Coordinates of C-alpha atoms in Angstrom, one line a residue:
Chain F
M115 CA 126.8 97.3 70.1
C116 CA 123.3 95.7 69.6
A117 CA 120.2 96.1 71.7
A118 CA 116.9 94.3 71.8
Y119 CA 113.5 94.3 73.5
G120 CA 112.7 90.7 74.1
K121 CA 113.4 89.0 70.8
T122 CA 113.1 92.1 68.6
E123 CA 116.5 93.5 67.9
V124 CA 116.1 97.2 67.6
L125 CA 119.7 98.4 67.2
H126 CA 122.3 96.7 65.0
D127 CA 126.0 97.3 65.1
I128 CA 126.0 100.8 66.4
D129 CA 129.4 102.3 66.7
L130 CA 129.4 105.8 68.1
E131 CA 131.7 108.1 70.0
L132 CA 130.6 111.3 71.8
P133 CA 133.3 113.9 71.7
P134 CA 133.4 115.7 75.0
G135 CA 132.2 119.3 75.1
R136 CA 130.3 118.8 71.9
I137 CA 126.7 118.4 70.9
T138 CA 125.9 115.2 69.1
G139 CA 122.5 115.0 67.4
L140 CA 120.8 111.6 66.8
V141 CA 118.5 112.2 63.9
G142 CA 116.1 109.8 62.3
P143 CA 112.4 108.9 61.9
S144 CA 110.3 107.8 64.9
G145 CA 110.5 104.1 65.8
H146 CA 114.0 103.6 64.3
G147 CA 115.9 103.2 67.6
K148 CA 116.9 106.6 68.8
T149 CA 115.2 106.2 72.2
T150 CA 116.5 102.7 72.6
L151 CA 120.0 104.0 72.0
V152 CA 119.8 106.7 74.7
S153 CA 118.1 104.2 77.1
V154 CA 121.2 101.9 76.8
I155 CA 123.5 104.9 77.4
V156 CA 121.8 106.1 80.6
G157 CA 121.4 102.5 81.8
A158 CA 117.6 102.1 81.6
L159 CA 118.3 99.2 79.1
R160 CA 121.2 96.9 78.8
A161 CA 123.0 96.2 75.5
K162 CA 122.5 92.7 74.1
S163 CA 126.1 92.6 72.9
G164 CA 129.0 94.9 72.7
T165 CA 130.1 97.5 75.2
V166 CA 129.0 101.0 76.0
T167 CA 131.4 103.2 78.0
V168 CA 130.0 106.2 79.7
L169 CA 132.6 108.7 81.1
G170 CA 135.1 105.9 81.3
E171 CA 132.7 103.4 83.0
P172 CA 131.0 100.5 81.3
A173 CA 127.2 100.9 81.1
P174 CA 125.0 100.7 83.0
P175 CA 127.0 103.6 84.4
R176 CA 126.4 102.9 88.1
R177 CA 129.4 104.8 89.5
V178 CA 129.1 107.8 87.2
K179 CA 125.3 108.2 87.5
D180 CA 125.9 111.4 89.4
N181 CA 127.5 112.8 86.3
V182 CA 124.7 111.9 83.8
G183 CA 121.6 114.0 83.3
F184 CA 118.7 112.3 81.5
M185 CA 115.6 113.8 80.0
P186 CA 113.2 111.1 78.9
Q187 CA 110.8 111.5 76.0
S188 CA 107.8 111.6 78.4
E189 CA 107.5 114.5 80.9
A190 CA 108.4 112.2 83.8
L191 CA 107.4 114.6 86.5
Y192 CA 105.2 114.2 89.5
A193 CA 102.1 116.0 88.3
D194 CA 100.7 116.3 91.9
L195 CA 103.8 118.2 93.2
T196 CA 104.8 121.7 92.5
G197 CA 107.7 122.5 90.1
D198 CA 109.9 123.4 93.1
E199 CA 109.1 120.1 94.9
N200 CA 109.9 118.1 91.8
L201 CA 113.3 119.8 91.4
R202 CA 114.1 119.4 95.1
F203 CA 113.2 115.7 95.0
F204 CA 115.4 114.9 92.0
G205 CA 118.2 117.1 93.4
A206 CA 118.2 115.2 96.7
L207 CA 118.4 111.9 94.7
Y208 CA 121.6 113.2 93.2
G209 CA 122.9 114.0 96.6
M210 CA 122.4 117.8 96.5
T211 CA 122.1 119.7 99.8
A212 CA 119.3 122.2 100.4
A213 CA 121.8 125.0 100.2
Q214 CA 123.1 123.8 96.8
M215 CA 119.6 123.5 95.5
A216 CA 118.6 127.0 96.7
E217 CA 121.5 128.3 94.6
R218 CA 121.0 126.1 91.5
I219 CA 117.2 126.2 91.1
P220 CA 116.9 129.8 90.0
T221 CA 119.9 129.3 87.6
V222 CA 118.4 126.3 85.8
L223 CA 114.9 127.8 85.7
K224 CA 116.5 130.8 83.9
Q225 CA 118.4 128.5 81.6
V226 CA 115.2 126.8 80.5
S227 CA 113.4 130.2 80.5
L228 CA 110.8 129.0 83.0
P229 CA 109.6 131.6 85.5
Q230 CA 109.2 130.7 89.2
Q231 CA 105.7 129.2 89.6
G232 CA 105.4 129.2 93.3
G233 CA 102.9 126.8 94.7
K234 CA 101.4 125.7 91.3
V235 CA 101.4 122.0 90.9
V236 CA 102.8 120.6 87.6
A237 CA 99.4 119.3 86.5
E238 CA 98.4 122.9 86.0
Y239 CA 101.5 123.7 83.8
S240 CA 101.1 123.9 80.0
G241 CA 102.7 121.2 77.9
G242 CA 105.6 123.4 77.0
M243 CA 106.3 124.4 80.6
Q244 CA 106.3 120.8 81.7
R245 CA 108.8 120.0 79.0
R246 CA 111.1 122.8 80.2
L247 CA 110.7 121.8 83.8
S248 CA 111.7 118.2 82.8
L249 CA 114.8 119.7 81.1
A250 CA 115.5 121.7 84.3
V251 CA 115.5 118.5 86.3
A252 CA 118.1 117.0 84.0
L253 CA 120.3 120.0 84.2
L254 CA 120.0 120.6 88.0
H255 CA 122.9 118.6 89.3
E256 CA 125.3 120.0 86.7
P257 CA 126.0 116.6 85.0
R258 CA 129.0 116.3 82.6
L259 CA 127.0 114.2 80.2
L260 CA 123.5 115.3 79.2
V261 CA 121.3 112.8 77.3
L262 CA 118.2 114.6 76.1
D263 CA 115.4 112.6 74.3
E264 CA 113.5 115.0 72.1
P265 CA 114.0 118.0 74.3
T266 CA 112.3 120.6 72.1
V267 CA 109.1 118.7 71.2
G268 CA 106.0 120.9 71.7
L269 CA 108.0 124.1 72.3
D270 CA 107.3 127.4 70.4
P271 CA 110.1 128.7 68.2
A272 CA 111.3 131.4 70.7
H273 CA 111.8 128.9 73.5
R274 CA 113.5 126.4 71.1
V275 CA 116.0 129.0 70.0
A276 CA 116.7 130.0 73.6
L277 CA 117.2 126.3 74.6
W278 CA 119.7 125.7 71.8
A279 CA 121.6 128.8 73.0
T280 CA 121.6 127.3 76.5
F281 CA 122.9 123.9 75.2
R282 CA 125.7 125.6 73.3
Q283 CA 126.6 127.7 76.4
L284 CA 126.8 124.5 78.6
A285 CA 128.8 122.7 75.9
D286 CA 131.3 125.5 75.8
D287 CA 131.6 125.1 79.5
G288 CA 132.6 121.5 79.0
A289 CA 129.3 119.5 79.1
T290 CA 128.8 116.7 76.5
F291 CA 125.4 116.5 74.9
L292 CA 123.6 113.7 73.1
V293 CA 120.3 115.1 71.8
T294 CA 117.7 113.2 69.7
T295 CA 115.4 114.9 67.3
H296 CA 113.5 114.2 64.2
V297 CA 113.5 117.9 63.1
M298 CA 116.3 118.4 60.6
D299 CA 116.5 122.1 61.1
E300 CA 117.5 121.5 64.7
A301 CA 120.1 119.0 63.8
A302 CA 121.9 121.9 62.1
N303 CA 122.7 123.2 65.6
C304 CA 124.7 120.1 66.5
D305 CA 128.5 119.7 66.1
T306 CA 128.0 116.1 64.9
V307 CA 124.9 114.6 63.4
V308 CA 124.3 110.9 63.4
L309 CA 121.7 109.7 61.0
I310 CA 119.8 106.7 62.3
H311 CA 117.7 104.5 60.1
D312 CA 116.1 101.2 61.0
G313 CA 118.5 100.7 63.9
R314 CA 121.7 101.4 61.9
V315 CA 123.9 104.4 61.5
L316 CA 123.3 105.7 58.0
A317 CA 125.9 108.4 58.1
S318 CA 127.6 110.7 60.6
G319 CA 129.6 113.9 60.5
S320 CA 129.2 117.6 60.9
P321 CA 126.0 119.0 59.3
E322 CA 128.0 120.8 56.6
D323 CA 130.0 117.6 55.7
L324 CA 126.8 115.6 55.4
V325 CA 125.2 118.1 53.1
A326 CA 128.4 118.3 51.0
N327 CA 128.9 114.5 50.8
S328 CA 125.4 113.9 49.7
G329 CA 125.5 116.7 47.1
T330 CA 122.2 118.1 48.3
A331 CA 121.1 121.5 49.4
N332 CA 120.2 120.8 53.1
L333 CA 120.2 118.1 55.8
E334 CA 116.7 117.0 55.1
A335 CA 117.5 116.3 51.5
A336 CA 120.8 114.7 52.6
F337 CA 118.9 112.3 54.9
L338 CA 116.5 111.3 52.1
Q339 CA 119.5 110.7 49.8
F340 CA 121.3 108.5 52.3
E341 CA 118.1 106.6 53.1
A342 CA 117.4 106.0 49.4
A343 CA 121.0 104.8 49.0
Q344 CA 120.6 102.4 51.9
T345 CA 117.3 100.9 50.7
G346 CA 118.9 100.6 47.2
T347 CA 121.8 98.5 48.4
K348 CA 119.5 96.3 50.4
E349 CA 117.4 95.6 47.3
D350 CA 120.5 94.9 45.3
G351 CA 121.7 92.5 47.9
N352 CA 118.3 90.7 47.8
A353 CA 118.3 90.4 44.0
Chain Q
M258 CA 119.9 106.7 103.4
R259 CA 119.4 110.4 102.4
N260 CA 118.0 109.1 99.1
A261 CA 115.4 107.0 100.9
M262 CA 114.5 109.9 103.1
A263 CA 114.1 112.2 100.0
L264 CA 111.7 109.6 98.5
A265 CA 109.8 109.3 101.8
K266 CA 109.4 113.1 101.9
R267 CA 108.2 113.2 98.4
I268 CA 105.5 110.6 99.1
L269 CA 104.3 112.6 102.1
Q270 CA 104.3 115.8 100.0
Q271 CA 102.1 113.9 97.5
F272 CA 99.7 113.0 100.3
R273 CA 99.6 116.6 101.4
H274 CA 98.6 117.8 97.9
D275 CA 95.9 115.1 97.8
P276 CA 93.6 115.6 100.8
R277 CA 90.9 113.4 99.2
T278 CA 93.1 110.3 99.3
V279 CA 94.1 111.0 102.9
A280 CA 90.4 111.4 103.8
M281 CA 89.7 108.1 102.0
L282 CA 92.4 106.3 104.0
V283 CA 90.8 107.1 107.3
V284 CA 87.1 107.8 106.5
A285 CA 86.5 104.7 104.3
P286 CA 87.6 102.1 106.8
V287 CA 85.7 103.8 109.6
F288 CA 82.6 104.1 107.4
V289 CA 82.6 100.5 106.4
M290 CA 83.2 99.4 110.0
W291 CA 80.3 101.6 111.1
L292 CA 78.1 99.9 108.6
L293 CA 79.2 96.5 109.8
S294 CA 78.7 97.4 113.4
I295 CA 75.1 98.2 112.5
I296 CA 74.5 95.1 110.4
L297 CA 76.2 92.6 112.8
G298 CA 75.3 94.5 116.0
S299 CA 71.5 94.5 115.5
P300 CA 69.4 92.7 118.0
G301 CA 68.5 89.0 117.4
F302 CA 65.8 88.3 114.8
K303 CA 62.3 87.5 116.0
P304 CA 60.5 85.2 113.6
T305 CA 56.9 85.3 112.6
V306 CA 55.1 82.0 113.0
A307 CA 51.7 81.0 111.9
A308 CA 49.8 78.8 114.4
V309 CA 47.3 76.4 112.9
G310 CA 44.9 75.0 115.5
L311 CA 47.3 75.2 118.4
P312 CA 46.1 75.1 122.0
D313 CA 46.2 78.6 123.8
Q314 CA 48.9 77.4 126.1
M315 CA 51.2 76.5 123.2
V316 CA 50.5 79.9 121.5
Q317 CA 51.4 81.7 124.7
A318 CA 54.7 79.8 125.0
L319 CA 55.5 80.6 121.4
E320 CA 54.9 84.3 121.8
N321 CA 57.9 84.5 124.1
N322 CA 60.2 84.1 121.2
A323 CA 58.2 84.8 118.1
T324 CA 55.4 86.9 116.7
V325 CA 52.4 84.5 116.4
V326 CA 49.7 84.8 113.7
Q327 CA 46.7 82.6 114.4
V328 CA 45.2 80.9 111.4
D329 CA 41.6 79.8 111.9
A330 CA 40.6 76.5 110.6
N331 CA 38.1 78.1 108.1
S332 CA 40.8 79.6 105.8
T333 CA 43.5 77.6 104.1
T334 CA 45.7 75.6 106.3
D335 CA 48.1 74.4 103.6
P336 CA 51.6 75.5 104.8
A337 CA 52.7 76.1 101.2
D338 CA 49.8 78.7 100.7
I339 CA 50.5 80.4 104.0
L340 CA 54.2 80.7 103.3
T341 CA 54.0 82.0 99.7
D342 CA 53.9 85.8 100.6
R343 CA 57.1 85.4 102.7
S344 CA 55.8 87.5 105.6
I345 CA 55.6 84.3 107.7
D346 CA 58.7 82.3 108.4
A347 CA 57.2 79.0 109.6
V348 CA 53.8 77.3 110.0
V349 CA 53.2 75.3 113.2
A350 CA 50.3 72.8 113.3
L351 CA 49.3 70.2 115.7
D352 CA 48.7 66.8 114.1
G353 CA 47.5 64.5 116.8
T354 CA 50.4 64.4 119.2
T355 CA 53.0 65.5 116.7
L356 CA 53.9 69.1 116.1
Q357 CA 54.2 69.8 112.4
V358 CA 56.6 72.6 111.7
T359 CA 57.0 73.8 108.1
V360 CA 59.8 76.3 107.6
E361 CA 59.9 78.7 104.7
G362 CA 63.5 77.6 104.2
S363 CA 65.3 80.3 102.0
N364 CA 66.9 82.3 104.8
A365 CA 69.3 80.6 107.2
T366 CA 68.8 83.1 110.0
H367 CA 65.0 83.0 109.8
N368 CA 65.0 79.1 109.7
R369 CA 67.2 78.8 112.7
A370 CA 65.2 81.4 114.7
S371 CA 61.8 79.8 113.9
I372 CA 63.0 76.3 114.9
A373 CA 64.6 77.6 118.1
A374 CA 61.4 79.5 119.0
V375 CA 59.3 76.3 118.6
Q376 CA 61.9 74.2 120.6
Q377 CA 62.0 76.8 123.4
A378 CA 58.2 76.8 123.5
M379 CA 58.1 73.0 123.8
A380 CA 60.7 73.1 126.6
S381 CA 58.9 75.7 128.6
M382 CA 55.7 73.7 128.3
T383 CA 57.4 70.5 129.5
Q384 CA 58.8 72.3 132.5
A385 CA 55.4 73.8 133.3
A386 CA 53.8 70.4 133.2
Q387 CA 56.3 69.0 135.8
P388 CA 56.4 71.6 138.6
G389 CA 58.7 70.6 141.4
G390 CA 60.4 68.1 139.1
Q391 CA 59.1 65.1 141.1
Q392 CA 58.8 62.7 138.1
G393 CA 61.2 64.2 135.7
P394 CA 64.9 65.1 136.1
P395 CA 65.8 67.5 138.9
Q396 CA 65.4 71.2 138.0
A397 CA 68.8 72.8 137.5
T398 CA 69.4 76.5 136.8
I399 CA 72.2 77.4 134.4
D400 CA 74.5 80.2 135.4
I401 CA 76.8 81.3 132.5
S402 CA 79.9 83.4 133.1
Y403 CA 82.5 84.7 130.6
L404 CA 86.2 84.4 130.9
H405 CA 86.6 87.2 128.3
G406 CA 84.0 89.6 127.2
S407 CA 80.3 89.4 128.2
S408 CA 77.0 88.1 127.0
D409 CA 76.5 91.6 125.5
W410 CA 79.1 91.0 122.8
G411 CA 77.4 90.8 119.4
S412 CA 78.9 89.2 116.3
F413 CA 80.5 92.5 115.4
D414 CA 82.5 92.6 118.6
F415 CA 84.1 89.3 117.6
F416 CA 84.8 90.3 114.0
G417 CA 85.8 93.9 114.7
P418 CA 89.5 93.4 115.4
I419 CA 89.8 91.3 112.2
F420 CA 88.2 94.0 110.2
I421 CA 90.5 96.7 111.5
G422 CA 93.5 94.7 110.2
V423 CA 91.8 93.8 106.9
F424 CA 90.8 97.3 106.1
V425 CA 94.2 98.9 106.9
F426 CA 95.9 96.2 104.8
M427 CA 93.5 96.8 101.9
F428 CA 93.7 100.5 101.7
V429 CA 97.5 100.7 102.1
F430 CA 97.8 98.1 99.3
I431 CA 95.6 100.1 96.9
T432 CA 97.4 103.4 97.5
S433 CA 100.9 102.0 97.3
G434 CA 100.2 99.8 94.3
M435 CA 98.5 102.7 92.4
S436 CA 101.3 105.1 93.3
L437 CA 103.9 102.8 91.8
V438 CA 101.9 102.2 88.7
T439 CA 101.5 105.9 88.2
E440 CA 105.2 106.2 88.6
R441 CA 105.8 103.7 85.9
T442 CA 103.2 105.0 83.4
G443 CA 104.3 108.6 84.0
G444 CA 107.9 107.8 83.2
T445 CA 109.2 109.0 86.6
M446 CA 110.2 105.4 87.4
E447 CA 112.7 105.5 84.5
R448 CA 114.1 108.7 86.0
L449 CA 114.4 107.0 89.4
L450 CA 116.1 103.9 87.9
V451 CA 118.8 105.9 86.1
S452 CA 119.4 108.1 89.2
P453 CA 122.0 107.1 91.7
I454 CA 119.4 105.7 94.1
K455 CA 119.9 102.0 94.9
A456 CA 117.1 99.4 94.8
W457 CA 117.0 98.9 98.5
Q458 CA 116.9 102.6 99.1
L459 CA 114.0 102.9 96.7
V460 CA 112.0 100.2 98.5
A461 CA 113.0 101.6 101.9
G462 CA 112.0 105.2 100.9
Y463 CA 108.6 103.9 99.8
C464 CA 108.2 101.9 103.1
I465 CA 109.2 104.9 105.2
G466 CA 106.9 107.3 103.4
F467 CA 103.9 104.9 103.3
G468 CA 104.8 103.7 106.8
V469 CA 104.4 107.1 108.3
A470 CA 101.1 107.5 106.4
A471 CA 100.0 104.0 107.6
A472 CA 100.9 104.8 111.2
I473 CA 98.8 107.9 111.2
Q474 CA 96.0 106.0 109.5
S475 CA 96.2 103.1 112.1
V476 CA 96.0 105.5 115.0
L477 CA 93.0 107.4 113.6
V478 CA 91.1 104.3 112.5
L479 CA 91.7 102.7 115.9
A480 CA 90.7 105.9 117.8
A481 CA 87.5 106.0 115.8
S482 CA 86.8 102.3 116.3
I483 CA 87.3 102.3 120.0
L484 CA 85.9 105.7 120.9
L485 CA 83.1 106.2 118.4
L486 CA 82.1 102.7 117.4
K487 CA 82.7 101.4 121.0
F488 CA 84.9 98.5 120.0
P489 CA 85.7 96.3 123.0
N490 CA 89.4 96.6 123.8
E491 CA 90.6 94.4 126.7
G492 CA 94.3 94.9 126.0
Q493 CA 97.0 97.5 125.6
T494 CA 96.2 100.1 122.9
W495 CA 99.8 100.6 121.9
L496 CA 100.1 96.9 121.1
V497 CA 97.0 97.2 118.8
V498 CA 98.7 100.1 117.1
V499 CA 101.9 98.1 116.6
I500 CA 100.1 95.2 115.1
T501 CA 98.0 97.4 112.7
F502 CA 101.1 99.3 111.7
S503 CA 103.1 96.0 111.1
M504 CA 100.2 94.8 108.9
A505 CA 100.3 98.1 106.9
L506 CA 104.0 97.6 106.3
V507 CA 103.5 94.1 104.9
S508 CA 100.7 95.4 102.7
M509 CA 103.1 98.2 101.5
A510 CA 105.8 95.7 100.6
L511 CA 103.3 93.4 98.8
G512 CA 102.0 96.4 96.9
L513 CA 105.6 97.2 95.8
L514 CA 106.1 93.7 94.6
V515 CA 102.7 93.6 92.8
S516 CA 103.6 96.8 91.0
A517 CA 106.5 95.0 89.5
L518 CA 104.0 92.6 87.9
A519 CA 101.2 95.0 87.1
K520 CA 101.6 97.4 84.1
T521 CA 98.4 99.3 84.5
A522 CA 96.1 100.5 87.3
F523 CA 93.5 98.0 86.1
Q524 CA 96.0 95.1 86.6
V525 CA 96.6 96.4 90.2
I526 CA 92.9 95.9 90.9
Q527 CA 92.9 92.4 89.4
L528 CA 96.0 91.4 91.4
M529 CA 94.5 92.9 94.5
I530 CA 91.4 90.8 94.2
L531 CA 93.5 87.7 93.5
L532 CA 95.8 88.3 96.5
L533 CA 93.4 89.8 99.0
V534 CA 90.1 88.1 98.8
P535 CA 91.3 84.5 99.5
Q536 CA 93.4 85.9 102.3
I537 CA 90.5 87.7 103.9
L538 CA 88.2 84.7 103.6
V539 CA 90.6 82.4 105.5
S540 CA 91.8 85.1 107.9
G541 CA 89.4 84.1 110.7
I542 CA 86.2 85.8 109.7
F543 CA 84.8 82.3 109.2
D544 CA 85.6 79.7 111.8
L545 CA 87.9 77.1 110.2
S546 CA 87.8 74.5 113.0
T547 CA 85.8 72.1 110.9
A548 CA 87.3 73.1 107.5
P549 CA 89.6 70.5 105.7
R550 CA 93.1 70.3 107.1
W551 CA 94.7 71.8 104.0
M552 CA 92.5 74.8 104.3
Q553 CA 93.7 75.3 107.9
I554 CA 97.3 75.0 106.8
L555 CA 96.7 77.4 103.9
S556 CA 95.3 80.0 106.2
Q557 CA 98.5 80.0 108.3
C558 CA 100.5 80.9 105.1
F559 CA 99.0 84.4 104.9
P560 CA 100.1 87.5 106.8
I561 CA 96.5 88.8 107.4
T562 CA 95.7 85.6 109.4
H563 CA 98.5 86.2 111.8
G564 CA 97.8 89.9 112.1
A565 CA 94.2 89.2 112.7
N566 CA 95.0 86.6 115.3
A567 CA 97.2 89.0 117.2
L568 CA 94.5 91.7 117.1
L569 CA 91.9 89.2 118.4
G570 CA 94.3 88.2 121.2
V571 CA 94.9 91.7 122.4
M572 CA 91.5 93.2 121.8
L573 CA 89.3 90.4 123.0
R574 CA 91.5 88.4 125.4
G575 CA 93.7 91.2 126.7
D576 CA 96.9 89.3 125.6
R577 CA 100.2 91.0 126.4
F578 CA 103.2 91.1 124.1
S579 CA 104.3 87.6 125.1
G580 CA 100.9 86.2 124.0
I581 CA 101.0 87.5 120.5
G582 CA 104.8 87.6 120.0
L583 CA 104.8 84.7 117.6
D584 CA 102.0 86.0 115.4
L585 CA 103.6 89.5 115.3
G586 CA 107.0 87.9 114.5
I587 CA 105.5 86.0 111.6
V588 CA 104.0 89.3 110.3
W589 CA 107.4 90.9 110.4
A590 CA 109.0 87.8 108.7
F591 CA 106.6 88.4 105.9
F592 CA 107.6 92.0 105.7
V593 CA 111.3 91.1 105.5
V594 CA 110.8 88.5 102.8
L595 CA 108.6 90.8 100.7
F596 CA 111.0 93.7 101.2
G597 CA 113.8 91.5 99.9
L598 CA 111.8 90.3 96.9
A599 CA 110.7 93.9 96.1
T600 CA 114.3 95.1 96.3
M601 CA 115.4 92.2 94.0
S602 CA 112.7 93.1 91.4
F603 CA 113.8 96.7 91.3
A604 CA 117.5 95.8 91.2
R605 CA 116.7 93.6 88.2
R606 CA 115.0 96.5 86.5
Q607 CA 117.9 98.8 87.1
T608 CA 120.4 96.6 85.4
R609 CA 118.1 95.3 82.7

């Protein structure tokens, strides 16, 4: 599929399949189309051509919205409300009852290692805490597909490790993940890594395979190797 | 509908966390109306007139309606010199049988008051010269009665109802427009658009949340206007509340629609000036009876005009529902159309 903002085509010929119960990582430099791709999948943007199928429903996934959890790149919280009020508002939008929320909220807060903050409004939270609350909002209604745009930006290492453990746990329970990142170390935690460059898929596969195929020592080196190869072919084509 | 209620509840929670905005919604309109009531409600202006060589009888007659400063013939009698320091509004001099009145001229109220004072003085002197009315026309006394209101009503009493409507409209517009722009810049709009909420539920939720806030605002502003500022209210108070509330809903829907066009808070302000100022100007604050025909037709195309009309009808003439039903119906028609347009604009964004 292809996607465009106005006349600028951002994604070209992306062909991608998310295996259920697996964590797929979208890796690539900023401004190369990762966010555009997830926007198309959750239905915030429409593909210019081609089809996107989300949980068996063509995108924008209107009927399966209940089963999609989205964490945008920006915090996307109501800064003038408390954390609890934010969670309850989004929970209600996904049709959760007060009783369901009373049960789920302590669970998700634990999953994102965020202590109960009582009456504190989100504006008084630290950046990392807001990030984790934003993730809690995405997890709250127990979606089957989780689309997380840079979920670990601005988090300290301890929280980052804890979050990846949570993702793995939820994936083992059957949830499908699509996580974007530009940190190569994190990509190693994914089952499948999709390297995105300039709106195209450079390469995809398990982290181990990618490293082996490129003949390099780690993912970062592998990415640079693939990128150089891509630029090389382009120049050859021009000459 | 549960989705819409969740949204409405969130908006009210946001108001609860922001007491300053709540205070502004009530205090600001009341404060501005209080200022207006003082400005427009002040007693009539008494001009200061310089009399150059006028007979005593004429000076006495003038003193009924003006402060008279006698200028003796020794000092300068050139009107231009007398008027330069602007403490004097007009110079009256007797030139043979003609009364020469030179008006300062830069202030419309002062001009009119000075000329009126001279004319009244002339009239009373003519009357005094013809006692019994044997040669002149027969003396008649004028007895003025008012169908609505009384001679005590100042300009403010006539404008008050319009201002109630205008201010409620304005403040709801600002808060709703801003709230949506914050939603867009903060990224929460994206979250709303990918959630299962439907476009009409989103607009309805906003209307319910802000509608409740606007209803409370209308009641408080009206209570302050009628009880504290002593607004005349000839009609039924509940009708006044219904009209103000309806205007707030239109404003809310307009704010929602504008937020689809505005990307920043600054643009909301720009659009507000563009959409509100012309509406307010033609809403009835100025009498349009002598304005060009197209202007009169244009004024009928705005919701504020009809809201203000209905408010004037109820508060000044004591109209019942039947008297203002048409105007109120038009206000609601505006609401329905704007609601539909706002829903369409959100639906388009959802499937973009």
